[in-house]
Amino acid sequence: MTDTAWDARRPPDPELIKDCVHCGFCLPTCPSYAVFENEMDSPRGRILLMRVGHEDALSASMVEHFDRCLGCMACVTACPSGVQYDKLIEQVRPQLERSPLRSRTERLHRAAIFALFTHPGRLRAMVPAIAAQGRLRLASLFGDRALRTRIGALLALAPKVPMRAATQQLAVVTPAATGVEPRGAVAFMQGCVQRVFYGDVNAATVRVLAAEGWEVHAPRRPRCCGALPLHSGLEPEALKLARETIAAYEGFDAIAVNVAGCGSAMKDYGHLLADDPAWASRAAAFSAKVRDVHELLDAHPAQATRHPVELRIAYHDACHLAHAQGVRIPPRALLRGIPGVTLVEPREWELCCGSAGIYNLLQPDAAATLGKRKADNLAATGADAIAAANPGCALQITAHLGRDRTVPIYHPMTLLDASIRGVAP
């Protein structure tokens, strides 16, 4: 152990730490504080621990408090002082992964998650097994505790995937629709989990972009943008995937993303690679071109005709879209542009659902408490359906709605696609 908690590789910036005046505005919006009711499980408590880490050695207790952070960035939205907690926690997480206090068992568990979920090919190979376990309802073996245990959560959160997900692929290039004004070429990031579990959402997104005048390019590589490793502190893997993503997409004028976590990470490449002379300028230029698909579409007048979709929809704000990217208005504007749609807002929009990347697989008990709270708030709206722009959120909310509350969850692009095509979602 060193005399201080942090090594020399990008420790939490003392100047950023000083910005926190400990006002407490972050507390009501912090999901881990809501669950654990412990000052050290709040943003200002963790910032205090970051300062302590510059003076004292890292302890198991400090690791636990940092691990309990969901990284939702609701505190960034709430903070009146502009504290950059997002950058601070991003600097802390790799320090924890390099620490000897991370047990071998924990390292193996995390490694297994990343060895599967960031590899679309491996996920495709697992589709028959995922479908079979869903039919057998293996998660029910854990009873009411299923979502509060690591293995139970892994089984209970698994989506209902059709067998075609094992082979379904997007076209590499989709031409713009005829009869509309061409808007140029746009690259589309397929995602790792998204392309396998929610391939229909990706297909809908491409159809919407093409209907609105874009020629859509959807390269199959790289396999992952690095968001999951980045948000979990696996810095070497995240940096490798970030460089691969930049190299694959930097030639396009715009890169469209339909997954909140991916978009958040890709917009952060400029900061992530700022100290790499060979990649800093390329990363900054790339990040400036990344657009959440809702941002991209809302910035241009609609060209395709919208047909009615008669639904009362509760919109769920994915944290890495609303807080990390500051995108709240465009998804709502696009949904309100669909004839027949009535948009309703749930209570506690700012509070995380508990998915948070792989948080519900690492901290399942806390995640389950948050998941139930979010599902209850969404169900209380009386909506016919829920709109959510992140696959992790959709999985989490579906699991916590349970079998008794069969409210469908759609990505906004699925609803927009259905409206343009004049079909039921």
Short mmCIF file of C-alpha atoms in Angstrom, two decimals:
data_model
loop_
_atom_site.label_atom_id
_atom_site.label_comp_id
_atom_site.label_asym_id
_atom_site.label_seq_id
_atom_site.Cartn_x
_atom_site.Cartn_y
_atom_site.Cartn_z
CA MET A 1 0.00 0.00 0.00
CA THR A 2 1.14 3.57 -0.71
CA ASP A 3 0.99 6.36 1.86
CA THR A 4 -1.96 7.90 0.01
CA ALA A 5 -4.98 6.35 -1.70
CA TRP A 6 -4.21 7.61 -5.19
CA ASP A 7 -1.37 6.69 -7.54
CA ALA A 8 0.14 9.15 -10.00
CA ARG A 9 -2.06 8.13 -12.96
CA ARG A 10 -4.86 10.76 -13.11
CA PRO A 11 -5.83 10.99 -9.43
CA PRO A 12 -8.98 12.98 -8.59
CA ASP A 13 -8.13 16.59 -9.39
CA PRO A 14 -7.69 18.66 -6.19
CA GLU A 15 -8.85 21.79 -8.01
CA LEU A 16 -12.12 20.09 -8.98
CA ILE A 17 -12.51 18.79 -5.43
CA LYS A 18 -12.25 22.36 -4.11
CA ASP A 19 -15.29 23.41 -6.16
CA CYS A 20 -17.62 21.54 -3.81
CA VAL A 21 -18.96 23.85 -1.06
CA HIS A 22 -20.91 21.00 0.62
CA CYS A 23 -24.25 22.79 0.19
CA GLY A 24 -26.28 19.57 0.02
CA PHE A 25 -28.32 20.34 -3.11
CA CYS A 26 -27.14 16.99 -4.49
CA LEU A 27 -28.60 14.92 -1.66
CA PRO A 28 -32.27 14.71 -2.74
CA THR A 29 -31.29 13.63 -6.26
CA CYS A 30 -28.66 11.04 -5.30
CA PRO A 31 -29.95 7.45 -5.62
CA SER A 32 -27.30 5.87 -3.38
CA TYR A 33 -28.01 8.42 -0.66
CA ALA A 34 -31.72 7.63 -1.01
CA VAL A 35 -31.01 3.92 -0.46
CA PHE A 36 -28.23 3.92 2.14
CA GLU A 37 -29.00 7.22 3.93
CA ASN A 38 -25.31 7.63 4.68
CA GLU A 39 -23.42 10.90 4.14
CA MET A 40 -20.45 9.01 2.66
CA ASP A 41 -22.82 7.54 0.06
CA SER A 42 -23.66 11.00 -1.25
CA PRO A 43 -21.72 13.03 -3.83
CA ARG A 44 -20.42 15.54 -1.29
CA GLY A 45 -19.43 12.68 1.03
CA ARG A 46 -17.50 10.95 -1.72
CA ILE A 47 -15.80 14.21 -2.68
CA LEU A 48 -14.68 14.48 0.92
CA LEU A 49 -13.27 10.94 0.66
CA MET A 50 -11.44 11.95 -2.52
CA ARG A 51 -9.77 14.77 -0.60
CA VAL A 52 -8.93 12.41 2.26
CA GLY A 53 -7.41 10.03 -0.30
CA HIS A 54 -4.77 12.63 -1.15
CA GLU A 55 -3.61 12.45 2.46
CA ASP A 56 -4.33 8.93 3.71
CA ALA A 57 -4.28 5.35 2.40
CA LEU A 58 -7.25 3.79 0.67
CA SER A 59 -9.46 1.69 2.94
CA ALA A 60 -12.02 -1.03 2.27
CA SER A 61 -14.70 1.31 3.56
CA MET A 62 -13.73 4.00 1.04
CA VAL A 63 -13.86 1.45 -1.78
CA GLU A 64 -17.34 0.40 -0.68
CA HIS A 65 -18.66 3.97 -0.68
CA PHE A 66 -17.25 4.67 -4.14
CA ASP A 67 -18.59 1.35 -5.48
CA ARG A 68 -22.06 2.29 -4.26
CA CYS A 69 -22.09 5.32 -6.59
CA LEU A 70 -24.25 4.66 -9.66
CA GLY A 71 -22.50 7.32 -11.73
CA CYS A 72 -25.91 8.67 -12.78
CA MET A 73 -24.73 12.32 -12.69
CA ALA A 74 -27.99 13.61 -11.19
CA CYS A 75 -25.76 15.57 -8.81
CA VAL A 76 -24.18 17.35 -11.78
CA THR A 77 -27.62 18.53 -12.88
CA ALA A 78 -28.56 19.62 -9.34
CA CYS A 79 -25.30 21.32 -8.31
CA PRO A 80 -25.52 25.15 -8.24
CA SER A 81 -21.71 25.43 -8.00
CA GLY A 82 -20.93 23.54 -11.19
CA VAL A 83 -18.99 20.77 -9.44
CA GLN A 84 -17.69 18.36 -12.08
CA TYR A 85 -18.45 15.19 -10.17
CA ASP A 86 -18.60 13.29 -13.46
CA LYS A 87 -14.91 13.92 -14.08
CA LEU A 88 -13.98 13.24 -10.46
CA ILE A 89 -15.68 9.84 -10.24
CA GLU A 90 -14.24 8.95 -13.65
CA GLN A 91 -10.77 9.59 -12.19
CA VAL A 92 -11.49 7.56 -9.04
CA ARG A 93 -12.84 4.37 -10.59
CA PRO A 94 -9.60 3.29 -12.38
CA GLN A 95 -7.73 3.93 -9.12
CA LEU A 96 -10.01 1.40 -7.40
CA GLU A 97 -9.47 -1.16 -10.14
CA ARG A 98 -5.70 -0.84 -9.70
CA SER A 99 -5.97 -1.16 -5.92
CA PRO A 100 -5.01 -4.40 -4.14
CA LEU A 101 -8.17 -3.93 -2.05
CA ARG A 102 -10.22 -5.18 -5.01
CA SER A 103 -10.52 -8.89 -4.19
CA ARG A 104 -9.70 -11.63 -6.68
CA THR A 105 -13.31 -12.88 -6.53
CA GLU A 106 -14.64 -9.42 -7.32
CA ARG A 107 -12.17 -8.98 -10.17
CA LEU A 108 -13.20 -12.32 -11.68
CA HIS A 109 -16.90 -11.44 -11.41
CA ARG A 110 -16.37 -8.12 -13.18
CA ALA A 111 -14.11 -9.69 -15.80
CA ALA A 112 -16.80 -12.29 -16.60
CA ILE A 113 -19.40 -9.56 -17.11
CA PHE A 114 -17.19 -7.61 -19.51
CA ALA A 115 -16.04 -10.76 -21.30
CA LEU A 116 -19.67 -11.32 -22.29
CA PHE A 117 -21.62 -8.08 -22.49
CA THR A 118 -19.15 -6.01 -24.51
CA HIS A 119 -18.82 -8.77 -27.14
CA PRO A 120 -21.84 -8.92 -29.49
CA GLY A 121 -20.63 -12.17 -31.06
CA ARG A 122 -20.59 -13.91 -27.70
CA LEU A 123 -23.98 -12.47 -26.81
CA ARG A 124 -25.40 -13.79 -30.08
CA ALA A 125 -24.06 -17.25 -29.25
CA MET A 126 -25.87 -17.02 -25.91
CA VAL A 127 -29.28 -16.19 -27.44
CA PRO A 128 -30.57 -19.82 -27.44
CA ALA A 129 -29.55 -20.23 -23.78
CA ILE A 130 -31.10 -16.88 -22.82
CA ALA A 131 -34.33 -17.81 -24.57
CA ALA A 132 -34.39 -21.23 -22.88
CA GLN A 133 -33.80 -19.89 -19.38
CA GLY A 134 -36.59 -17.38 -19.92
CA ARG A 135 -39.03 -20.15 -20.82
CA LEU A 136 -37.90 -22.20 -17.83
CA ARG A 137 -38.15 -19.13 -15.54
CA LEU A 138 -34.96 -20.06 -13.72
CA ALA A 139 -34.97 -16.73 -11.87
CA SER A 140 -38.09 -17.91 -9.99
CA LEU A 141 -35.85 -20.37 -8.14
CA PHE A 142 -34.58 -17.39 -6.16
CA GLY A 143 -38.09 -16.35 -5.12
CA ASP A 144 -38.70 -12.75 -4.10
CA ARG A 145 -34.94 -12.24 -3.68
CA ALA A 146 -34.13 -12.90 -7.34
CA LEU A 147 -33.36 -9.30 -8.25
CA ARG A 148 -31.43 -8.76 -5.02
CA THR A 149 -28.77 -11.42 -5.63
CA ARG A 150 -26.06 -11.39 -8.28
CA ILE A 151 -26.98 -14.63 -10.04
CA GLY A 152 -30.70 -14.04 -9.59
CA ALA A 153 -30.42 -10.54 -11.06
CA LEU A 154 -28.47 -11.84 -14.06
CA LEU A 155 -31.28 -14.32 -14.80
CA ALA A 156 -34.21 -12.05 -13.95
CA LEU A 157 -32.92 -9.12 -16.02
CA ALA A 158 -32.33 -11.21 -19.15
CA PRO A 159 -34.64 -9.96 -21.91
CA LYS A 160 -37.08 -11.97 -23.97
CA VAL A 161 -35.05 -12.32 -27.13
CA PRO A 162 -36.27 -13.98 -30.33
CA MET A 163 -34.05 -16.59 -31.91
CA ARG A 164 -33.51 -14.30 -34.91
CA ALA A 165 -31.41 -12.08 -32.63
CA ALA A 166 -28.62 -14.65 -33.03
CA THR A 167 -28.23 -13.79 -36.72
CA GLN A 168 -30.00 -10.46 -37.31
CA GLN A 169 -27.73 -7.82 -38.88
CA LEU A 170 -28.17 -4.24 -40.04
CA ALA A 171 -27.24 -3.25 -43.57
CA VAL A 172 -23.86 -1.54 -43.61
CA VAL A 173 -25.31 1.27 -45.76
CA THR A 174 -28.97 2.30 -45.94
CA PRO A 175 -29.82 4.93 -48.56
CA ALA A 176 -31.98 7.94 -47.77
CA ALA A 177 -35.65 7.63 -48.65
CA THR A 178 -36.71 8.94 -52.05
CA GLY A 179 -38.93 12.00 -52.24
CA VAL A 180 -37.33 13.84 -49.32
CA GLU A 181 -34.55 16.41 -49.20
CA PRO A 182 -31.19 14.62 -48.78
CA ARG A 183 -29.39 15.54 -45.57
CA GLY A 184 -26.10 13.79 -46.22
CA ALA A 185 -24.45 10.77 -44.65
CA VAL A 186 -24.53 9.95 -40.97
CA ALA A 187 -22.78 7.15 -39.12
CA PHE A 188 -24.78 5.03 -36.70
CA MET A 189 -23.19 3.35 -33.67
CA GLN A 190 -24.78 -0.08 -33.25
CA GLY A 191 -23.67 -0.73 -29.66
CA CYS A 192 -22.75 -4.07 -28.10
CA VAL A 193 -25.77 -5.08 -26.00
CA GLN A 194 -28.11 -2.95 -28.10
CA ARG A 195 -27.43 -4.66 -31.43
CA VAL A 196 -28.19 -8.12 -30.00
CA PHE A 197 -30.94 -7.61 -27.42
CA TYR A 198 -32.57 -4.61 -29.12
CA GLY A 199 -31.74 -5.13 -32.77
CA ASP A 200 -35.31 -4.14 -33.64
CA VAL A 201 -34.68 -0.71 -32.06
CA ASN A 202 -31.55 -0.27 -34.15
CA ALA A 203 -33.48 -1.23 -37.29
CA ALA A 204 -36.21 1.27 -36.38
CA THR A 205 -33.62 3.99 -35.79
CA VAL A 206 -32.04 3.45 -39.20
CA ARG A 207 -35.47 3.53 -40.88
CA VAL A 208 -36.33 6.82 -39.16
CA LEU A 209 -33.02 8.43 -40.14
CA ALA A 210 -33.43 7.25 -43.75
CA ALA A 211 -37.04 8.49 -43.84
CA GLU A 212 -35.79 11.91 -42.70
CA GLY A 213 -33.25 12.13 -45.50
CA TRP A 214 -30.01 10.65 -44.18
CA GLU A 215 -27.88 7.99 -45.80
CA VAL A 216 -27.05 5.78 -42.82
CA HIS A 217 -23.72 3.99 -42.43
CA ALA A 218 -23.63 1.31 -39.72
CA PRO A 219 -20.17 -0.28 -39.47
CA ARG A 220 -20.13 -3.57 -37.56
CA ARG A 221 -16.83 -2.81 -35.91
CA PRO A 222 -15.73 -1.89 -33.37
CA ARG A 223 -17.80 -4.24 -31.23
CA CYS A 224 -18.22 -1.72 -28.39
CA CYS A 225 -17.62 2.00 -27.79
CA GLY A 226 -16.10 1.36 -24.35
CA ALA A 227 -18.90 2.92 -22.30
CA LEU A 228 -19.37 -0.03 -19.92
CA PRO A 229 -15.64 -0.40 -19.17
CA LEU A 230 -15.22 3.38 -18.89
CA HIS A 231 -18.04 3.82 -16.40
CA SER A 232 -16.66 0.92 -14.35
CA GLY A 233 -13.03 2.04 -14.24
CA LEU A 234 -11.50 -0.46 -16.66
CA GLU A 235 -9.38 2.26 -18.20
CA PRO A 236 -7.06 0.26 -20.52
CA GLU A 237 -9.99 -1.51 -22.19
CA ALA A 238 -12.03 1.70 -22.41
CA LEU A 239 -9.14 3.59 -24.01
CA LYS A 240 -8.54 0.79 -26.53
CA LEU A 241 -12.20 0.72 -27.59
CA ALA A 242 -12.39 4.52 -27.70
CA ARG A 243 -9.46 4.67 -30.12
CA GLU A 244 -11.01 1.94 -32.29
CA THR A 245 -14.33 3.80 -32.37
CA ILE A 246 -12.68 7.09 -33.33
CA ALA A 247 -10.72 5.41 -36.13
CA ALA A 248 -13.87 3.75 -37.50
CA TYR A 249 -16.18 6.79 -37.41
CA GLU A 250 -14.10 9.98 -37.56
CA GLY A 251 -14.52 10.31 -41.31
CA PHE A 252 -18.24 11.10 -40.97
CA ASP A 253 -19.71 14.54 -40.38
CA ALA A 254 -22.00 13.24 -37.63
CA ILE A 255 -22.29 10.09 -35.52
CA ALA A 256 -25.78 9.19 -34.32
CA VAL A 257 -26.24 7.18 -31.13
CA ASN A 258 -29.48 5.72 -29.76
CA VAL A 259 -28.08 4.42 -26.43
CA ALA A 260 -27.74 6.99 -23.66
CA GLY A 261 -24.67 5.41 -22.04
CA CYS A 262 -22.82 5.05 -25.33
CA GLY A 263 -23.51 8.64 -26.33
CA SER A 264 -22.33 9.91 -22.97
CA ALA A 265 -19.05 8.01 -23.24
CA MET A 266 -18.40 8.98 -26.86
CA LYS A 267 -18.98 12.65 -26.11
CA ASP A 268 -16.37 12.30 -23.35
CA TYR A 269 -13.57 10.88 -25.54
CA GLY A 270 -12.01 14.35 -25.81
CA HIS A 271 -11.54 14.45 -22.05
CA LEU A 272 -10.65 10.76 -21.76
CA LEU A 273 -7.79 11.02 -24.27
CA ALA A 274 -6.73 14.59 -23.52
CA ASP A 275 -3.31 13.53 -22.23
CA ASP A 276 -2.54 11.28 -25.23
CA PRO A 277 -0.63 13.43 -27.78
CA ALA A 278 -1.38 11.04 -30.63
CA TRP A 279 -5.13 11.00 -30.03
CA ALA A 280 -6.10 14.16 -28.11
CA SER A 281 -7.05 16.32 -31.10
CA ARG A 282 -8.70 13.42 -32.95
CA ALA A 283 -10.73 12.53 -29.86
CA ALA A 284 -11.89 16.12 -29.31
CA ALA A 285 -12.91 16.48 -32.97
CA PHE A 286 -14.74 13.16 -32.85
CA SER A 287 -16.64 13.97 -29.65
CA ALA A 288 -17.82 17.26 -31.15
CA LYS A 289 -19.58 15.28 -33.92
CA VAL A 290 -21.42 12.80 -31.68
CA ARG A 291 -25.17 13.37 -31.48
CA ASP A 292 -27.82 11.50 -29.60
CA VAL A 293 -30.32 10.50 -32.29
CA HIS A 294 -33.04 12.60 -30.63
CA GLU A 295 -30.78 15.67 -30.80
CA LEU A 296 -30.01 15.03 -34.45
CA LEU A 297 -33.63 14.59 -35.50
CA ASP A 298 -34.99 17.46 -33.40
CA ALA A 299 -32.48 19.87 -34.94
CA HIS A 300 -34.13 19.51 -38.37
CA PRO A 301 -37.73 19.97 -39.55
CA ALA A 302 -39.59 16.68 -39.93
CA GLN A 303 -39.91 15.47 -43.52
CA ALA A 304 -41.67 12.11 -43.18
CA THR A 305 -45.40 12.10 -42.53
CA ARG A 306 -46.42 11.03 -39.04
CA HIS A 307 -49.49 8.79 -38.67
CA PRO A 308 -51.48 8.56 -35.42
CA VAL A 309 -50.33 6.34 -32.56
CA GLU A 310 -53.04 6.48 -29.93
CA LEU A 311 -51.08 5.98 -26.72
CA ARG A 312 -50.68 7.65 -23.36
CA ILE A 313 -46.90 7.45 -22.81
CA ALA A 314 -44.82 7.97 -19.67
CA TYR A 315 -41.37 9.21 -20.63
CA HIS A 316 -38.46 7.86 -18.57
CA ASP A 317 -35.34 10.03 -18.48
CA ALA A 318 -32.27 7.81 -18.87
CA CYS A 319 -29.59 9.28 -16.61
CA HIS A 320 -26.81 9.31 -19.18
CA LEU A 321 -29.12 11.17 -21.56
CA ALA A 322 -30.77 13.65 -19.17
CA HIS A 323 -27.92 14.27 -16.72
CA ALA A 324 -24.67 13.32 -18.49
CA GLN A 325 -25.66 14.75 -21.89
CA GLY A 326 -28.28 17.29 -20.82
CA VAL A 327 -30.76 15.98 -23.41
CA ARG A 328 -34.32 16.18 -22.07
CA ILE A 329 -36.32 18.31 -24.49
CA PRO A 330 -35.61 16.62 -27.88
CA PRO A 331 -37.05 13.17 -27.01
CA ARG A 332 -40.21 14.77 -25.64
CA ALA A 333 -40.52 17.04 -28.67
CA LEU A 334 -40.26 14.08 -31.06
CA LEU A 335 -42.84 12.08 -29.11
CA ARG A 336 -45.23 15.03 -28.95
CA GLY A 337 -44.88 15.34 -32.72
CA ILE A 338 -46.61 11.97 -33.14
CA PRO A 339 -50.38 12.48 -33.61
CA GLY A 340 -52.38 10.71 -30.91
CA VAL A 341 -49.56 10.54 -28.37
CA THR A 342 -50.23 12.00 -24.93
CA LEU A 343 -47.06 12.41 -22.90
CA VAL A 344 -47.18 12.12 -19.10
CA GLU A 345 -44.39 12.71 -16.59
CA PRO A 346 -43.62 10.41 -13.65
CA ARG A 347 -42.58 11.55 -10.19
CA GLU A 348 -38.85 11.68 -9.39
CA TRP A 349 -37.73 11.84 -13.03
CA GLU A 350 -34.24 12.73 -11.83
CA LEU A 351 -33.75 9.58 -9.73
CA CYS A 352 -31.90 6.66 -11.35
CA CYS A 353 -33.75 3.40 -12.03
CA GLY A 354 -30.81 1.42 -10.64
CA SER A 355 -29.54 -0.06 -13.89
CA ALA A 356 -26.53 2.27 -14.26
CA GLY A 357 -24.46 0.20 -16.66
CA ILE A 358 -23.72 -2.98 -14.71
CA TYR A 359 -24.64 -1.60 -11.28
CA ASN A 360 -27.64 -3.93 -10.99
CA LEU A 361 -25.27 -6.89 -11.46
CA LEU A 362 -22.69 -5.61 -8.95
CA GLN A 363 -24.96 -3.99 -6.33
CA PRO A 364 -28.23 -5.89 -6.93
CA ASP A 365 -29.88 -5.18 -3.58
CA ALA A 366 -29.57 -1.39 -3.85
CA ALA A 367 -30.44 -1.54 -7.55
CA ALA A 368 -33.60 -3.52 -6.80
CA THR A 369 -34.76 -0.91 -4.28
CA LEU A 370 -34.30 1.81 -6.90
CA GLY A 371 -35.82 -0.30 -9.65
CA LYS A 372 -39.02 -0.89 -7.71
CA ARG A 373 -39.26 2.80 -6.84
CA LYS A 374 -38.88 3.81 -10.49
CA ALA A 375 -41.32 1.16 -11.73
CA ASP A 376 -43.90 2.22 -9.16
CA ASN A 377 -43.58 5.88 -10.18
CA LEU A 378 -43.98 5.04 -13.86
CA ALA A 379 -46.93 2.71 -13.25
CA ALA A 380 -48.62 5.39 -11.13
CA THR A 381 -48.97 7.62 -14.21
CA GLY A 382 -51.56 5.22 -15.61
CA ALA A 383 -49.76 5.29 -18.96
CA ASP A 384 -50.44 2.74 -21.70
CA ALA A 385 -46.72 2.48 -22.41
CA ILE A 386 -43.32 3.73 -21.27
CA ALA A 387 -40.69 5.34 -23.50
CA ALA A 388 -37.04 4.79 -22.50
CA ALA A 389 -33.94 5.53 -24.59
CA ASN A 390 -31.48 3.14 -22.96
CA PRO A 391 -31.42 -0.69 -23.04
CA GLY A 392 -30.29 -1.06 -19.43
CA CYS A 393 -33.18 1.11 -18.24
CA ALA A 394 -35.65 -0.91 -20.31
CA LEU A 395 -34.41 -4.19 -18.84
CA GLN A 396 -34.43 -2.86 -15.29
CA ILE A 397 -37.89 -1.29 -15.46
CA THR A 398 -39.39 -4.33 -17.18
CA ALA A 399 -38.06 -6.61 -14.44
CA HIS A 400 -39.45 -4.42 -11.66
CA LEU A 401 -42.83 -3.87 -13.24
CA GLY A 402 -43.21 -7.62 -12.86
CA ARG A 403 -45.73 -9.95 -14.46
CA ASP A 404 -48.72 -8.21 -12.90
CA ARG A 405 -48.06 -4.86 -14.60
CA THR A 406 -47.74 -5.56 -18.30
CA VAL A 407 -46.90 -2.07 -19.51
CA PRO A 408 -44.85 -2.22 -22.73
CA ILE A 409 -41.60 -0.27 -22.90
CA TYR A 410 -40.60 1.28 -26.22
CA HIS A 411 -37.58 3.19 -27.36
CA PRO A 412 -38.76 6.57 -28.74
CA MET A 413 -37.33 5.54 -32.12
CA THR A 414 -39.63 2.50 -32.17
CA LEU A 415 -42.64 4.77 -31.65
CA LEU A 416 -41.45 7.28 -34.24
CA ASP A 417 -40.79 4.49 -36.75
CA ALA A 418 -44.26 3.04 -36.17
CA SER A 419 -45.82 6.48 -36.71
CA ILE A 420 -43.90 7.07 -39.96
CA ARG A 421 -44.80 3.63 -41.30
CA GLY A 422 -48.41 3.79 -40.09
CA VAL A 423 -48.21 0.55 -38.09
CA ALA A 424 -48.72 -0.45 -34.48
CA PRO A 425 -45.52 -0.30 -32.36
#
